[in-house]
Short mmCIF file of C-alpha atoms in Angstrom, two decimals:
data_model
loop_
_atom_site.label_atom_id
_atom_site.label_comp_id
_atom_site.label_asym_id
_atom_site.label_seq_id
_atom_site.Cartn_x
_atom_site.Cartn_y
_atom_site.Cartn_z
CA UNK A 1203 -35.68 -8.17 36.31
CA UNK A 1204 -32.37 -6.84 35.04
CA UNK A 1205 -31.59 -7.69 31.36
CA UNK A 1206 -28.05 -8.86 30.58
CA UNK A 1207 -26.66 -7.32 27.36
CA UNK A 1208 -24.60 -9.52 25.09
CA UNK A 1209 -22.82 -8.17 22.01
CA UNK A 1210 -21.07 -10.31 19.46
CA UNK A 1211 -18.21 -8.57 17.55
CA UNK A 1212 -19.10 -8.43 13.81
CA UNK A 1213 -15.56 -7.39 12.72
CA UNK A 1214 -13.63 -9.14 9.98
CA UNK A 1215 -11.55 -11.43 12.24
CA UNK A 1216 -14.46 -12.49 14.42
CA UNK A 1217 -16.59 -13.12 11.38
CA UNK A 1218 -13.97 -15.49 9.99
CA UNK A 1219 -13.36 -17.09 13.44
CA UNK A 1220 -17.01 -18.09 13.76
CA UNK A 1221 -19.09 -15.42 15.35
CA UNK A 1222 -22.25 -16.75 13.49
CA UNK A 1223 -22.13 -19.89 15.60
CA UNK A 1224 -22.31 -17.81 18.66
CA UNK A 1225 -25.26 -15.84 17.35
CA UNK A 1226 -27.01 -19.14 16.36
CA UNK A 1227 -26.69 -20.34 19.95
CA UNK A 1228 -27.96 -17.04 21.25
CA UNK A 1229 -31.02 -17.14 18.96
CA UNK A 1230 -31.82 -20.67 20.17
CA UNK A 1231 -31.30 -20.15 23.88
CA UNK A 1232 -33.91 -21.76 26.18
CA UNK A 1233 -36.91 -19.49 26.88
CA UNK A 1234 -35.76 -19.07 30.49
CA UNK A 1235 -32.51 -17.46 29.32
CA UNK A 1236 -34.13 -15.55 26.41
CA UNK A 1237 -36.25 -13.59 28.83
CA UNK A 1238 -33.11 -12.37 30.75
CA UNK A 1239 -30.72 -11.69 27.83
CA UNK A 1240 -30.69 -9.06 25.02
CA UNK A 1241 -28.19 -9.75 22.27
CA UNK A 1242 -26.93 -8.20 19.15
CA UNK A 1243 -23.87 -7.63 16.98
CA UNK A 1244 -21.47 -4.80 17.72
CA UNK A 1245 -18.94 -3.17 15.39
CA UNK A 1246 -15.24 -4.26 15.76
CA UNK A 1247 -14.21 -4.34 19.48
CA UNK A 1248 -10.48 -4.05 18.40
CA UNK A 1249 -9.26 -7.37 19.86
CA UNK A 1250 -8.91 -8.76 16.35
CA UNK A 1251 -6.18 -11.27 17.28
CA UNK A 1252 -8.19 -12.84 19.94
CA UNK A 1253 -11.62 -13.36 18.40
CA UNK A 1254 -14.33 -14.24 18.41
CA UNK A 1255 -15.02 -11.54 20.93
CA UNK A 1256 -18.24 -11.15 22.81
CA UNK A 1257 -19.15 -8.62 25.60
CA UNK A 1258 -21.38 -10.07 28.28
CA UNK A 1259 -22.51 -7.39 30.56
CA UNK A 1260 -19.37 -5.34 31.15
CA UNK A 1261 -16.97 -8.16 30.49
CA UNK A 1262 -15.28 -9.06 27.25
CA UNK A 1263 -14.90 -12.79 26.47
CA UNK A 1264 -12.11 -13.45 24.02
CA UNK A 1265 -11.57 -16.62 22.09
CA UNK A 1266 -15.27 -17.20 22.61
CA UNK A 1267 -17.07 -20.43 21.67
CA UNK A 1268 -20.79 -20.99 21.81
CA UNK A 1269 -20.37 -23.09 24.93
CA UNK A 1270 -18.21 -20.63 26.74
CA UNK A 1271 -20.68 -17.73 25.91
CA UNK A 1272 -23.59 -19.72 27.31
CA UNK A 1273 -21.63 -20.67 30.47
CA UNK A 1274 -20.59 -17.08 31.06
CA UNK A 1275 -24.14 -15.80 30.52
CA UNK A 1276 -25.34 -18.31 33.22
CA UNK A 1277 -22.59 -17.20 35.54
CA UNK A 1278 -23.39 -13.52 35.03
CA UNK A 1279 -27.06 -14.09 35.60
CA UNK A 1280 -26.35 -16.14 38.71
CA UNK A 1281 -24.10 -13.42 40.06
CA UNK A 1282 -26.79 -10.78 39.55
CA UNK A 1283 -29.22 -12.68 41.68
CA UNK B 587 -21.69 -4.85 -38.03
CA UNK B 588 -23.77 -2.54 -35.86
CA UNK B 589 -21.56 -3.40 -32.76
CA UNK B 590 -18.41 -2.85 -34.73
CA UNK B 591 -19.66 0.49 -36.04
CA UNK B 592 -20.68 1.56 -32.52
CA UNK B 593 -17.21 0.57 -31.24
CA UNK B 594 -15.55 2.61 -33.91
CA UNK B 595 -17.73 5.64 -33.37
CA UNK B 596 -17.36 5.67 -29.57
CA UNK B 597 -13.62 5.22 -29.98
CA UNK B 598 -13.25 8.11 -32.38
CA UNK B 599 -15.56 10.32 -30.25
CA UNK B 600 -13.51 9.62 -27.20
CA UNK B 601 -10.54 10.92 -29.20
CA UNK B 602 -12.51 14.21 -29.82
CA UNK B 603 -12.88 13.47 -33.54
CA UNK B 604 -15.73 15.56 -34.91
CA UNK B 605 -19.16 13.99 -35.52
CA UNK B 606 -18.96 14.67 -39.30
CA UNK B 607 -15.67 12.85 -39.45
CA UNK B 608 -16.92 9.94 -37.44
CA UNK B 609 -19.97 9.68 -39.62
CA UNK B 610 -17.87 9.88 -42.77
CA UNK B 611 -15.47 7.18 -41.50
CA UNK B 612 -18.27 4.79 -40.83
CA UNK B 613 -20.33 5.82 -43.86
CA UNK B 614 -17.48 4.89 -46.18
CA UNK B 615 -17.62 1.39 -44.93
CA UNK B 616 -21.38 0.91 -45.14
CA UNK B 617 -22.46 -1.37 -47.96
CA UNK B 618 -24.95 -0.19 -50.60
CA UNK B 619 -26.96 -2.15 -53.14
CA UNK B 620 -25.19 -1.38 -56.46
CA UNK B 621 -28.35 -1.88 -58.56
CA UNK B 622 -30.78 0.22 -56.53
CA UNK B 623 -28.16 2.44 -54.84
CA UNK B 624 -29.92 1.97 -51.49
CA UNK B 625 -28.12 1.60 -48.20
CA UNK B 626 -28.21 -1.74 -46.48
CA UNK B 627 -27.09 -0.13 -43.24
CA UNK B 628 -28.60 2.90 -41.47
CA UNK B 629 -26.97 4.95 -38.75
CA UNK B 630 -27.63 7.47 -36.07
CA UNK B 631 -24.73 9.14 -34.08
CA UNK B 632 -25.38 11.34 -31.15
CA UNK B 633 -22.73 13.23 -29.20
CA UNK B 634 -23.81 14.70 -25.81
CA UNK B 635 -21.48 17.13 -24.08
CA UNK B 636 -21.39 17.44 -20.28
CA UNK B 637 -23.48 20.65 -20.42
CA UNK B 638 -26.24 18.84 -22.34
CA UNK B 639 -25.47 20.15 -25.80
CA UNK B 640 -26.33 17.49 -28.38
CA UNK B 641 -25.21 17.05 -31.95
CA UNK B 642 -27.01 14.40 -33.93
CA UNK B 643 -26.52 12.95 -37.38
CA UNK B 644 -29.17 10.50 -38.71
CA UNK B 645 -28.92 8.44 -41.85
CA UNK B 646 -31.93 6.48 -42.92
CA UNK B 647 -32.77 5.43 -39.32
CA UNK B 648 -36.00 6.16 -37.52
CA UNK B 649 -35.80 9.61 -36.15
CA UNK B 650 -34.74 10.10 -32.51
CA UNK B 651 -37.53 11.10 -30.16
CA UNK B 652 -37.11 13.69 -27.51
CA UNK B 653 -39.62 13.65 -24.63
CA UNK B 654 -39.93 16.59 -22.16
CA UNK B 655 -42.25 15.96 -19.19
CA UNK B 656 -43.83 13.08 -20.93
CA UNK B 657 -44.60 15.00 -24.15
CA UNK B 658 -42.76 15.05 -27.44
CA UNK B 659 -40.49 17.96 -27.97
CA UNK B 660 -39.74 18.22 -31.71
CA UNK B 661 -36.23 18.65 -32.87
CA UNK B 662 -35.27 21.07 -35.67
CA UNK B 663 -33.45 18.96 -38.31
CA UNK B 664 -31.65 20.08 -41.40
CA UNK B 665 -30.70 18.04 -44.36
CA UNK B 666 -27.05 17.85 -45.01
CA UNK B 667 -24.91 15.80 -47.31
CA UNK B 668 -21.92 14.13 -45.61
CA UNK B 669 -19.63 11.70 -47.28
CA UNK B 670 -21.99 11.42 -50.22
CA UNK B 671 -24.94 10.49 -47.93
CA UNK B 672 -27.99 12.50 -47.38
CA UNK B 673 -28.39 12.94 -43.67
CA UNK B 674 -30.40 14.84 -41.07
CA UNK B 675 -28.33 16.96 -38.79
CA UNK B 676 -29.56 18.69 -35.60
CA UNK B 677 -28.33 20.55 -32.63
CA UNK B 678 -30.30 20.74 -29.41
CA UNK B 679 -29.82 20.73 -25.64
CA UNK B 680 -31.14 18.21 -23.18
CA UNK B 681 -31.94 18.83 -19.48
CA UNK B 682 -32.55 16.50 -16.48
CA UNK B 683 -35.93 14.85 -16.75
CA UNK B 684 -35.84 14.74 -20.57
CA UNK B 685 -35.73 11.45 -22.34
CA UNK B 686 -34.09 10.64 -25.65
CA UNK B 687 -35.22 7.49 -27.47
CA UNK B 688 -33.16 6.08 -30.39
CA UNK B 689 -34.21 2.83 -32.08
CA UNK B 690 -33.69 0.87 -35.28
CA UNK B 691 -36.33 0.11 -37.90
CA UNK B 692 -36.93 -3.25 -36.39
CA UNK B 693 -38.61 -1.44 -33.52
CA UNK B 694 -40.71 0.87 -35.67
CA UNK B 695 -42.02 -2.07 -37.79
CA UNK B 696 -42.47 -4.50 -34.95
CA UNK B 697 -45.61 -6.68 -35.57
CA UNK B 698 -46.17 -5.48 -39.14
CA UNK B 699 -48.68 -7.59 -40.97
CA UNK B 700 -49.45 -9.42 -37.69
CA UNK B 701 -50.29 -7.76 -34.50
CA UNK B 702 -50.25 -4.35 -36.16
CA UNK B 703 -51.11 -3.76 -39.76
CA UNK B 704 -48.35 -1.13 -40.10
CA UNK B 705 -46.09 -2.08 -37.20
CA UNK B 706 -45.60 -0.53 -33.76
CA UNK B 707 -44.94 2.90 -35.35
CA UNK B 708 -43.75 6.10 -33.73
CA UNK B 709 -46.98 6.39 -31.57
CA UNK B 710 -46.62 2.87 -30.29
CA UNK B 711 -42.89 3.58 -29.30
CA UNK B 712 -43.87 6.87 -27.65
CA UNK B 713 -46.84 5.37 -25.71
CA UNK B 714 -44.77 2.43 -24.51
CA UNK B 715 -41.87 4.62 -23.33
CA UNK B 716 -44.03 7.24 -21.64
CA UNK B 717 -45.81 4.63 -19.59
CA UNK B 718 -42.54 3.56 -17.78
CA UNK B 719 -40.36 6.69 -18.12
CA UNK B 720 -41.10 7.71 -14.58
CA UNK B 721 -40.80 4.24 -13.07
CA UNK B 722 -37.06 4.13 -13.22
CA UNK B 723 -34.31 6.58 -12.35
CA UNK B 724 -31.98 5.15 -14.96
CA UNK B 725 -32.39 4.43 -18.58
CA UNK B 726 -31.33 0.73 -18.96
CA UNK B 727 -34.66 -0.84 -17.82
CA UNK B 728 -36.68 1.47 -20.10
CA UNK B 729 -34.67 0.30 -23.06
CA UNK B 730 -35.12 -3.38 -21.96
CA UNK B 731 -38.86 -2.96 -21.68
CA UNK B 732 -39.17 -1.33 -25.09
CA UNK B 733 -37.36 -4.44 -26.59
CA UNK B 734 -39.76 -6.68 -24.64
CA UNK B 735 -42.75 -4.85 -26.31
CA UNK B 736 -41.04 -5.37 -29.68
CA UNK B 737 -40.58 -9.10 -28.89
CA UNK B 738 -44.31 -9.25 -27.97
CA UNK B 739 -45.26 -7.50 -31.20
CA UNK B 740 -43.35 -10.16 -33.15
CA UNK B 741 -45.26 -12.68 -30.95
CA UNK B 742 -41.96 -13.95 -29.61
CA UNK B 743 -40.99 -15.18 -32.98
CA UNK B 744 -37.87 -14.28 -34.91
CA UNK B 745 -38.43 -10.96 -36.65
CA UNK B 746 -36.31 -7.99 -37.76
CA UNK B 747 -33.29 -7.21 -35.56
CA UNK B 748 -34.18 -4.43 -33.15
CA UNK B 749 -32.10 -2.03 -31.11
CA UNK B 750 -33.16 0.63 -28.68
CA UNK B 751 -31.06 3.22 -26.85
CA UNK B 752 -32.59 5.32 -24.10
CA UNK B 753 -30.93 8.32 -22.62
CA UNK B 754 -32.09 9.82 -19.36
CA UNK B 755 -29.84 12.75 -18.48
CA UNK B 756 -29.17 13.74 -14.89
CA UNK B 757 -26.60 15.67 -12.87
CA UNK B 758 -23.38 13.75 -12.09
CA UNK B 759 -23.39 11.87 -8.78
CA UNK B 760 -20.50 11.83 -6.38
CA UNK B 761 -19.76 9.18 -3.81
CA UNK B 762 -17.06 9.27 -1.17
CA UNK B 763 -15.71 6.12 0.41
CA UNK B 764 -13.67 5.92 3.61
CA UNK B 765 -11.95 2.71 4.34
CA UNK B 766 -9.24 1.83 6.87
CA UNK B 767 -7.77 3.94 9.68
CA UNK B 768 -4.86 6.20 8.68
CA UNK B 769 -1.29 4.87 9.14
CA UNK B 770 -0.84 7.36 11.92
CA UNK B 771 -3.60 7.76 14.57
CA UNK B 772 -2.68 11.43 14.74
CA UNK B 773 -4.37 11.78 11.32
CA UNK B 774 -7.67 10.26 12.29
CA UNK B 775 -9.48 13.44 12.99
CA UNK B 776 -8.27 15.15 9.87
CA UNK B 777 -9.16 12.30 7.54
CA UNK B 778 -12.64 11.82 9.04
CA UNK B 779 -13.26 15.57 8.83
CA UNK B 780 -12.29 15.52 5.12
CA UNK B 781 -14.69 12.52 4.55
CA UNK B 782 -17.55 14.35 6.30
CA UNK B 783 -16.92 17.60 4.42
CA UNK B 784 -18.42 16.01 1.31
CA UNK B 785 -21.95 17.26 1.62
CA UNK B 786 -23.51 16.53 -1.79
CA UNK B 787 -22.12 13.06 -2.06
CA UNK B 788 -23.23 9.59 -1.05
CA UNK B 789 -21.02 8.82 2.01
CA UNK B 790 -19.81 5.27 2.49
CA UNK B 791 -17.68 3.68 5.20
CA UNK B 792 -16.07 0.28 4.77
CA UNK B 793 -14.50 -1.19 7.87
CA UNK B 794 -15.33 -1.87 11.54
CA UNK B 795 -12.54 0.18 12.96
CA UNK B 796 -13.22 2.90 10.46
CA UNK B 797 -16.87 2.93 11.30
CA UNK B 798 -16.00 3.33 14.94
CA UNK B 799 -13.69 6.15 14.07
CA UNK B 800 -16.51 8.02 12.19
CA UNK B 801 -19.03 7.37 14.93
CA UNK B 802 -16.59 8.70 17.53
CA UNK B 803 -15.85 11.89 15.61
CA UNK B 804 -19.60 12.43 14.93
CA UNK B 805 -20.41 11.56 18.57
CA UNK B 806 -23.05 9.24 17.25
CA UNK B 807 -23.86 5.62 17.88
CA UNK B 808 -22.97 2.89 15.47
CA UNK B 809 -25.58 0.14 15.38
CA UNK B 810 -24.74 -3.16 13.73
CA UNK B 811 -27.50 -5.10 12.02
CA UNK B 812 -28.25 -8.53 13.30
CA UNK B 813 -29.21 -9.76 9.88
CA UNK B 814 -26.84 -11.89 7.80
CA UNK B 815 -28.21 -11.62 4.22
CA UNK B 816 -25.31 -13.58 2.85
CA UNK B 817 -23.30 -15.66 5.24
CA UNK B 818 -20.01 -14.84 3.43
CA UNK B 819 -20.46 -11.07 3.95
CA UNK B 820 -20.43 -9.61 7.53
CA UNK B 821 -23.52 -7.52 8.53
CA UNK B 822 -23.82 -3.88 7.77
CA UNK B 823 -24.22 -1.17 10.31
CA UNK B 824 -25.80 2.33 10.53
CA UNK B 825 -24.49 5.64 11.65
CA UNK B 826 -26.86 8.60 11.46
CA UNK B 827 -25.78 10.88 8.63
CA UNK B 828 -23.79 8.08 6.75
CA UNK B 829 -25.46 6.40 3.82
CA UNK B 830 -23.75 3.02 3.98
CA UNK B 831 -21.59 1.39 6.63
CA UNK B 832 -20.14 -1.99 5.91
CA UNK B 833 -17.31 -4.33 7.12
CA UNK B 834 -14.05 -3.79 5.33
CA UNK B 835 -11.82 -6.38 3.69
CA UNK B 836 -14.25 -9.15 3.09
CA UNK B 837 -16.97 -6.80 1.81
CA UNK B 838 -14.53 -4.97 -0.53
CA UNK B 839 -13.18 -8.24 -1.91
CA UNK B 840 -16.60 -9.66 -2.40
CA UNK B 841 -17.79 -6.44 -4.12
CA UNK B 842 -14.82 -6.60 -6.43
CA UNK B 843 -15.65 -10.17 -7.55
CA UNK B 844 -19.34 -9.20 -8.14
CA UNK B 845 -18.35 -6.15 -10.19
CA UNK B 846 -15.73 -8.21 -12.17
CA UNK B 847 -18.11 -11.18 -12.83
CA UNK B 848 -19.82 -9.19 -15.51
CA UNK B 849 -23.15 -10.25 -14.22
CA UNK B 850 -25.68 -7.76 -13.10
CA UNK B 851 -27.68 -9.82 -10.69
CA UNK B 852 -26.58 -7.58 -7.81
CA UNK B 853 -28.34 -4.64 -9.44
CA UNK B 854 -31.70 -6.27 -8.79
CA UNK B 855 -30.69 -8.38 -5.80
CA UNK B 856 -33.49 -8.17 -3.24
CA UNK B 857 -30.98 -9.24 -0.57
CA UNK B 858 -29.22 -6.28 1.05
CA UNK B 859 -25.86 -7.73 2.09
CA UNK B 860 -22.97 -5.29 2.42
CA UNK B 861 -21.25 -6.27 -0.82
CA UNK B 862 -24.49 -5.99 -2.91
CA UNK B 863 -25.30 -2.58 -1.35
CA UNK B 864 -21.70 -1.47 -1.91
CA UNK B 865 -21.76 -2.52 -5.60
CA UNK B 866 -25.02 -0.62 -6.06
CA UNK B 867 -23.64 2.47 -4.40
CA UNK B 868 -20.34 2.47 -6.28
CA UNK B 869 -22.13 1.98 -9.69
CA UNK B 870 -24.71 4.65 -8.88
CA UNK B 871 -21.92 7.30 -8.64
CA UNK B 872 -20.31 8.84 -11.72
CA UNK B 873 -17.38 10.19 -9.64
CA UNK B 874 -15.87 8.35 -6.67
CA UNK B 875 -13.40 9.60 -4.10
CA UNK B 876 -11.83 6.77 -2.07
CA UNK B 877 -10.03 7.86 1.09
CA UNK B 878 -7.91 4.91 1.98
CA UNK B 879 -6.25 4.44 5.36
CA UNK B 880 -3.12 2.37 5.20
CA UNK B 881 -2.86 1.20 8.82
CA UNK B 882 -2.20 -2.58 8.84
CA UNK B 883 -4.22 -4.81 11.20
CA UNK B 884 -1.81 -7.60 12.15
CA UNK B 885 -4.65 -9.94 12.98
CA UNK B 886 -5.79 -9.60 9.37
CA UNK B 887 -2.47 -10.46 7.88
CA UNK B 888 -2.69 -14.03 9.08
CA UNK B 889 -5.75 -14.96 7.13
CA UNK B 890 -5.29 -12.61 4.14
CA UNK B 891 -3.00 -14.92 2.07
CA UNK B 892 -4.61 -18.16 3.20
CA UNK B 893 -8.07 -16.92 1.99
CA UNK B 894 -6.48 -15.31 -1.09
CA UNK B 895 -7.94 -11.93 -0.11
CA UNK B 896 -6.45 -8.73 -1.60
CA UNK B 897 -5.27 -6.17 0.96
CA UNK B 898 -7.21 -2.92 1.33
CA UNK B 899 -4.91 -0.94 -0.93
CA UNK B 900 -4.85 -3.75 -3.50
CA UNK B 901 -8.65 -4.17 -3.59
CA UNK B 902 -9.21 -0.45 -3.82
CA UNK B 903 -6.83 -0.27 -6.82
CA UNK B 904 -8.60 -3.05 -8.56
CA UNK B 905 -11.96 -1.41 -7.85
CA UNK B 906 -10.57 1.77 -9.48
CA UNK B 907 -9.71 -0.28 -12.58
CA UNK B 908 -13.14 -1.98 -12.82
CA UNK B 909 -14.98 1.22 -12.11
CA UNK B 910 -12.89 3.28 -14.64
CA UNK B 911 -13.80 0.76 -17.28
CA UNK B 912 -17.46 1.67 -16.52
CA UNK B 913 -16.42 5.33 -17.39
CA UNK B 914 -16.44 6.39 -13.84
CA UNK B 915 -13.89 8.91 -12.50
CA UNK B 916 -12.20 7.33 -9.44
CA UNK B 917 -9.78 9.28 -7.27
CA UNK B 918 -7.76 7.40 -4.57
CA UNK B 919 -6.17 9.34 -1.67
CA UNK B 920 -4.06 7.34 0.80
CA UNK B 921 -3.39 8.21 4.33
#
């Protein structure tokens, strides 16, 4: 089973725009998703005006919200199957 | 009066006034009992030069103790009359790993007539200090623990006033801090190379883009911690070969407020958030070189004023003020 890598930008803007809420959601994903996803923080992605930014696989999600991150994770996992 | 005398002495010594003159200035103000002609006040003044040469004048105080590798190293004292007072004067040199212990008679006599028949005494002081001398790499906690022993000797009750000064010499420590990308991207490589050229210094990077820049030049990975020790401070990161990597603006502002608060909680803080670690690193150093990039991140400008945050150059200038007041040499270079 391929693991989907998710990285939440830990830069100044993304921090102030609520990246912690995204990490909270990732930490509390259902076990079925937890098994398929590996997540962490990443240093500034450079899109500071469009945060919070999250990379999901090889895509960058800008203006991310916890819901949008979870939806995109599900889409990416479905596309991999 | 002791605080006032110490302020006068340190002020004069900073102006390069000789130790004899400093002593004479303070001695003239010391009250004496007109009937018995005894001093109400006692005094020790020690000047240490950067090369370790010491000049000490003691007047009616317990004698300074010098410890070398945990053993007493006697000091050769000569009697000398200065400003009408009979003093002991000595010249000696200290080296790293030595320990100097200065204390008032309240320490020497702690517990007299109670816990100890004759008080804590020189042996009590020496034994107390030797036990912990190697536990700490700086002097403050050793002095605090000696005063705790004194308090215990007085059984926690009010006794004679007690002062202890511990000096643990060491070589000066340098830290170099790189924060913010240069105004011109063409200077990136040169500035990072300058930062990395500091070999015998603690190397600190503050800023996400700055961390990326250093990692790129070093061709090493930057790994950001997932742990939020303090929700108001973004997580730290690691780059092999760099001692501390933190976020920039928020961490620098938070560090400034911690240092300005006057409290010392962050020294012992078990939490390892970026601002606490940065405060510890900045205060560990005696000499700080701050390489400050002046590129402006437009996304930051929006929230800087609403959150009342200082800009990078402002916060660095304030840090220089605060750290200079701690007698640190701070050099700022802007790019």
